[in-house]
Coordinates of C-alpha atoms in Angstrom, one line a residue:
X131 CA 6.1 -19.8 6.1
X132 CA 6.8 -17.7 3.6
X133 CA 3.4 -16.6 1.9
X134 CA 4.7 -16.1 -1.6
X135 CA 6.8 -19.4 -2.1
X136 CA 3.7 -21.4 -0.5
X137 CA 1.4 -20.0 -2.9
X138 CA 3.6 -20.7 -5.8
X139 CA 3.5 -24.3 -4.7
X140 CA -0.5 -24.0 -4.7
X141 CA -0.3 -22.9 -8.3
X142 CA 1.6 -25.3 -9.7
X143 CA -0.2 -28.1 -8.0
X144 CA -3.7 -27.1 -8.2
X145 CA -5.6 -26.3 -12.0
X146 CA -9.0 -24.8 -11.0
X147 CA -8.9 -23.4 -7.0
X148 CA -8.1 -19.7 -6.2
X149 CA -5.2 -18.9 -3.9
X150 CA -3.2 -16.4 -2.3
X151 CA -1.8 -14.6 0.6
X152 CA -4.3 -14.0 3.4
X153 CA -3.1 -11.7 4.7
X154 CA -0.1 -9.3 4.1
X155 CA 0.6 -6.0 6.0
X156 CA 1.5 -2.8 5.4
X157 CA 4.3 -2.8 8.2
X158 CA 6.6 -6.0 6.9
X159 CA 6.2 -5.7 2.9
X160 CA 6.3 -2.6 0.3
X161 CA 3.8 -2.4 -1.7
X162 CA 5.8 -2.8 -4.6
X163 CA 7.3 -6.5 -3.4
X164 CA 3.7 -6.9 -2.4
X165 CA 2.4 -6.2 -6.1
X166 CA 5.1 -8.0 -7.7
X167 CA 4.6 -11.3 -5.9
X168 CA 0.5 -11.1 -6.4
X169 CA 1.3 -10.7 -10.1
X170 CA 4.2 -13.3 -10.3
X171 CA 1.3 -15.5 -9.1
X172 CA -1.2 -14.5 -11.4
X173 CA 1.4 -14.6 -14.5
X174 CA 1.7 -18.5 -12.9
X175 CA -2.0 -19.0 -12.7
X176 CA -4.0 -17.0 -14.8
X177 CA -7.3 -15.8 -13.6
X178 CA -6.9 -18.1 -9.9
X179 CA -4.7 -15.4 -7.7
X180 CA -6.2 -13.1 -5.3
X181 CA -4.2 -11.1 -2.6
X182 CA -5.2 -10.4 1.1
X183 CA -4.2 -7.1 3.0
X184 CA -5.0 -6.6 6.3
X185 CA -3.1 -4.4 9.3
X186 CA -0.9 -6.9 10.9
X187 CA -1.5 -9.3 13.8
X188 CA 1.1 -12.2 14.5
X189 CA 3.4 -11.4 11.8
X190 CA 4.0 -7.9 13.3
X191 CA 4.2 -8.7 16.7
X192 CA 6.6 -11.2 16.3
X193 CA 8.6 -9.4 14.1
X194 CA 8.7 -6.3 16.7
X195 CA 6.8 -4.0 15.0
X196 CA 3.3 -2.3 15.6
X197 CA 0.3 -2.8 13.7
X198 CA -1.0 -0.4 10.9
X199 CA -2.8 2.1 11.6
X200 CA -6.5 2.9 9.3
X201 CA -4.7 5.8 7.3
X202 CA -2.1 3.1 6.5
X203 CA -3.7 0.4 5.4
X204 CA -6.1 2.5 3.4
X205 CA -2.9 3.8 1.4
X206 CA -1.0 0.6 1.3
X207 CA -4.1 -1.2 -0.2
X208 CA -4.8 1.7 -2.8
X209 CA -1.1 1.6 -4.0
X210 CA -1.2 -1.9 -4.3
X211 CA -4.4 -1.7 -6.5
X212 CA -2.7 1.1 -8.4
X213 CA 0.5 -0.6 -9.0
X214 CA -1.3 -3.6 -10.6
X215 CA -3.4 -2.2 -12.7
X216 CA -1.2 0.8 -13.7
X217 CA 2.2 0.3 -12.7
X218 CA 2.8 3.4 -10.8
X219 CA 1.8 4.7 -7.5
X220 CA 3.1 7.5 -4.9
X221 CA 3.4 5.8 -1.7
X222 CA 4.8 7.7 1.4
X223 CA 5.6 10.7 -0.8
X224 CA 7.6 8.5 -3.3
X225 CA 6.7 6.9 -6.8
X226 CA 7.0 3.2 -6.7
X227 CA 6.5 1.5 -10.1
X228 CA 5.5 -2.5 -11.3
X229 CA 6.9 -2.1 -14.9
X230 CA 6.0 -5.5 -15.9
X231 CA 2.4 -5.1 -15.4
X232 CA -0.6 -5.3 -15.6
X233 CA -1.7 -8.5 -13.5
X234 CA -5.6 -8.5 -12.7
X235 CA -5.3 -9.7 -9.1
X236 CA -8.2 -9.0 -6.7
X237 CA -7.0 -7.1 -3.4
X238 CA -9.4 -8.3 -0.8
X239 CA -8.8 -6.4 3.0
X240 CA -9.5 -8.4 6.1
X241 CA -11.4 -7.1 8.7
X242 CA -12.3 -7.4 12.2
X243 CA -14.6 -4.1 13.0
X244 CA -16.3 -1.8 11.7
X245 CA -14.0 0.8 10.7
X246 CA -12.3 -1.9 8.6
X247 CA -15.5 -3.0 7.1
X248 CA -16.6 0.3 5.7
X249 CA -12.9 0.5 4.6
X250 CA -13.7 -2.4 2.8
X251 CA -16.6 -1.1 1.0
X252 CA -14.4 2.2 -0.2
X253 CA -11.1 0.5 -1.4
X254 CA -11.1 -2.8 -1.9
X255 CA -12.1 -5.6 -4.4
X256 CA -13.2 -7.9 -1.7
X257 CA -13.2 -8.0 2.2
X258 CA -12.0 -10.7 4.7
X259 CA -14.5 -10.8 7.3
X260 CA -13.9 -12.2 10.7
X261 CA -16.8 -10.8 12.8
X262 CA -18.0 -13.8 13.4
X263 CA -21.3 -15.9 12.2
X264 CA -24.2 -14.6 14.3
X265 CA -26.8 -13.7 12.4
X266 CA -27.0 -9.7 13.6
X267 CA -23.2 -9.9 13.4
X268 CA -23.5 -10.8 10.0
X269 CA -26.2 -8.5 9.2
X270 CA -24.3 -5.9 10.5
X271 CA -21.1 -6.6 8.9
X272 CA -22.5 -6.2 5.9
X273 CA -24.1 -2.7 6.4
X274 CA -20.3 -1.6 7.4
X275 CA -18.9 -2.6 4.0
X276 CA -22.1 -1.2 2.4
X277 CA -21.7 2.2 3.9
X278 CA -17.9 2.0 2.9
X279 CA -19.0 1.2 -0.6
X280 CA -22.1 4.1 -0.8
X281 CA -19.7 6.5 0.4
X282 CA -17.1 5.9 -2.2
X283 CA -19.6 5.7 -5.2
X284 CA -19.1 1.9 -5.3
X285 CA -21.2 -0.7 -6.4
X286 CA -21.4 -3.2 -3.3
X287 CA -22.7 -5.9 -5.2
X288 CA -19.4 -6.1 -6.8
X289 CA -17.6 -6.3 -3.9
X290 CA -16.7 -10.0 -2.9
X291 CA -18.0 -10.8 0.9
X292 CA -16.0 -13.6 1.8
X293 CA -16.4 -14.8 5.6
X294 CA -13.5 -15.7 7.9
X295 CA -14.5 -19.2 10.1
X296 CA -12.7 -21.8 12.1
X297 CA -13.8 -25.5 11.1
X298 CA -13.9 -28.6 13.3
X299 CA -16.0 -31.7 12.3
X300 CA -16.2 -34.8 14.6
X301 CA -18.8 -37.1 16.0
X302 CA -19.3 -34.7 19.2
X303 CA -19.7 -31.5 19.3
X304 CA -16.9 -31.0 22.4
X305 CA -14.5 -33.3 20.4
X306 CA -14.5 -30.7 17.7
X307 CA -14.7 -27.5 19.8
X308 CA -11.3 -29.2 21.8
X309 CA -9.4 -29.3 18.2
X310 CA -9.5 -25.6 17.4
X311 CA -9.2 -24.2 21.0
X312 CA -5.6 -22.6 19.5
X313 CA -7.6 -21.0 17.0
X314 CA -10.8 -20.0 19.1
X315 CA -8.4 -17.9 21.2
X316 CA -7.2 -15.9 18.1
X317 CA -10.9 -14.7 18.2
X318 CA -11.2 -13.4 21.2
X319 CA -7.6 -11.8 20.8
X320 CA -9.1 -10.1 17.4
X321 CA -12.5 -8.9 19.4
X322 CA -10.3 -7.2 21.7
X323 CA -7.9 -5.5 18.7
X324 CA -8.3 -1.8 18.9
X325 CA -11.3 -1.5 20.5
X326 CA -14.4 -3.7 21.9
X327 CA -17.1 -0.8 20.6
X328 CA -19.4 -1.9 17.8
X329 CA -18.5 -5.4 18.1
X330 CA -21.6 -6.7 19.3
X331 CA -19.8 -8.8 22.4
X332 CA -22.3 -9.1 25.2
X333 CA -22.1 -7.2 28.5
X334 CA -20.8 -10.3 30.7
X335 CA -18.2 -10.7 28.2
X336 CA -16.4 -7.6 27.7
X337 CA -13.8 -7.6 30.1
X338 CA -13.2 -10.9 29.9
X339 CA -12.4 -10.0 26.1
X340 CA -9.9 -7.4 26.8
X341 CA -8.7 -9.4 29.6
X342 CA -7.6 -12.1 26.6
X343 CA -6.1 -9.3 24.3
X344 CA -4.0 -8.4 27.1
X345 CA -2.9 -12.0 27.7
X346 CA -2.7 -13.5 24.1
X347 CA 0.8 -15.1 23.4
X348 CA 1.6 -13.7 20.0
X349 CA 4.7 -16.2 20.2
X350 CA 2.3 -19.6 20.5
X351 CA 0.0 -18.0 18.0
X352 CA -2.5 -21.0 16.7
X353 CA -0.3 -23.7 18.7
X354 CA -2.5 -26.3 20.1
X355 CA -2.4 -26.6 23.7
X356 CA -0.5 -23.4 24.4
X357 CA -1.1 -20.7 27.0
X358 CA -3.5 -19.5 24.6
X359 CA -6.0 -22.3 24.9
X360 CA -5.7 -22.4 28.8
X361 CA -6.6 -18.6 28.9
X362 CA -9.9 -18.9 27.2
X363 CA -10.4 -21.9 29.1
X364 CA -9.7 -20.1 32.2
X365 CA -11.8 -16.9 31.1
X366 CA -14.7 -19.4 30.5
X367 CA -15.0 -17.8 26.8
X368 CA -14.8 -21.2 24.7
X369 CA -18.5 -21.9 24.2
X370 CA -19.2 -18.3 23.2
X371 CA -16.3 -18.0 20.8
X372 CA -17.3 -21.0 19.1
X373 CA -20.8 -20.2 18.8
X374 CA -19.9 -16.9 17.4
X375 CA -16.2 -17.8 15.0
X376 CA -16.8 -21.5 14.1
X377 CA -18.6 -23.6 12.1
X378 CA -17.8 -27.1 14.7
X379 CA -19.5 -29.9 15.9
X380 CA -20.9 -32.9 14.2
X381 CA -22.2 -33.0 10.2
X382 CA -25.5 -32.1 11.3
X383 CA -24.2 -29.0 13.8
X384 CA -22.0 -28.0 10.6
X385 CA -24.6 -27.9 8.2
X386 CA -27.1 -26.1 10.2
X387 CA -24.2 -23.2 11.3
X388 CA -24.0 -22.9 7.4
X389 CA -27.4 -22.3 6.9
X390 CA -28.2 -20.0 9.6
X391 CA -25.1 -18.0 8.4
X392 CA -26.7 -18.2 4.8
X393 CA -29.8 -17.1 5.6
X394 CA -28.3 -14.1 7.6
X395 CA -26.7 -13.0 4.1
X396 CA -23.4 -15.2 4.5
X397 CA -22.9 -17.2 0.9
X398 CA -18.8 -17.2 0.4
X399 CA -17.0 -18.8 3.2
X400 CA -12.6 -18.7 3.2
X401 CA -12.2 -21.0 6.2
X402 CA -9.2 -21.2 8.4
X403 CA -7.8 -24.7 9.1
X404 CA -5.1 -24.9 11.5
X405 CA -4.5 -28.8 11.9
X406 CA -1.3 -30.4 11.6
X407 CA -2.9 -33.1 9.2
X408 CA -5.0 -30.6 7.1
X409 CA -5.3 -33.2 3.8
X410 CA -7.2 -35.6 6.2
X411 CA -9.4 -32.5 7.3
X412 CA -10.3 -31.3 3.8
X413 CA -11.0 -35.1 2.5
X414 CA -13.2 -35.5 5.7
X415 CA -14.9 -31.9 5.6
X416 CA -15.7 -32.8 1.6
X417 CA -17.0 -36.4 2.1
X418 CA -19.3 -35.3 5.0
X419 CA -20.5 -31.3 5.1
X420 CA -20.1 -30.5 1.6
X421 CA -22.2 -33.5 0.1
X422 CA -25.1 -31.8 1.8
X423 CA -24.7 -28.5 -0.2
X424 CA -25.8 -28.8 -3.8
X425 CA -22.3 -26.7 -5.4
X426 CA -22.8 -23.5 -7.5
X427 CA -26.7 -23.4 -6.0

């Protein structure tokens, strides 16, 4: 669905939550267009809009273009921030302007590898971390963000570190995992993007992750029952991906996973929900898992 139209509906139908695109990319949307969209959301819902940027995943593959390179993502993120704050930037050698700002919209960078995590520390207001929720992965991911921030002379603590888990709660773990296998397949593909180096992939899974990246069907991205589901089943990756990327299982399983992640340093979660009935899931999650936590504590 077109993300800014959807986000505008979120602005109209909510009063307190923060919202915004997660994520747009440099290849399909010019930074002046992106900044204008973000500023429009901020005008509709002051103080609540955020904007996520990434190199491009299913959006670019299904449009027939390549993902952005690191330097392109850096320039794109910086240009959007400049447009939102100063109203002007130099992008690809040309001057671009936002004539009706400024707009206070935090720009987040999505990262699934060490180099992009460091880049987020250098240039973004926040980072959407899609490396997983295993304690050693959390600690290393935060170290990467810190290195980038320190290299750029920025305040590491001022950067919002938010984690990207897939979530599912049910009466049994197997039932909960089965509901999100199509999302877990996307996690396998993310681990194989660009390189498998520095991503804490156990030796026995490295070649399987590379094979998953090769076989991933972007035209079936996030579709239940897709070839991607069968692929991770055939490769024996389901349990590993669920353990690494998901808050999944019974209520107690989900609570334990959140507590372990928090102990390792993950305190802010931007959950990814790919169910047909999202409102049902949100009610169930709120009434079961979230009641176990004191919000704001």
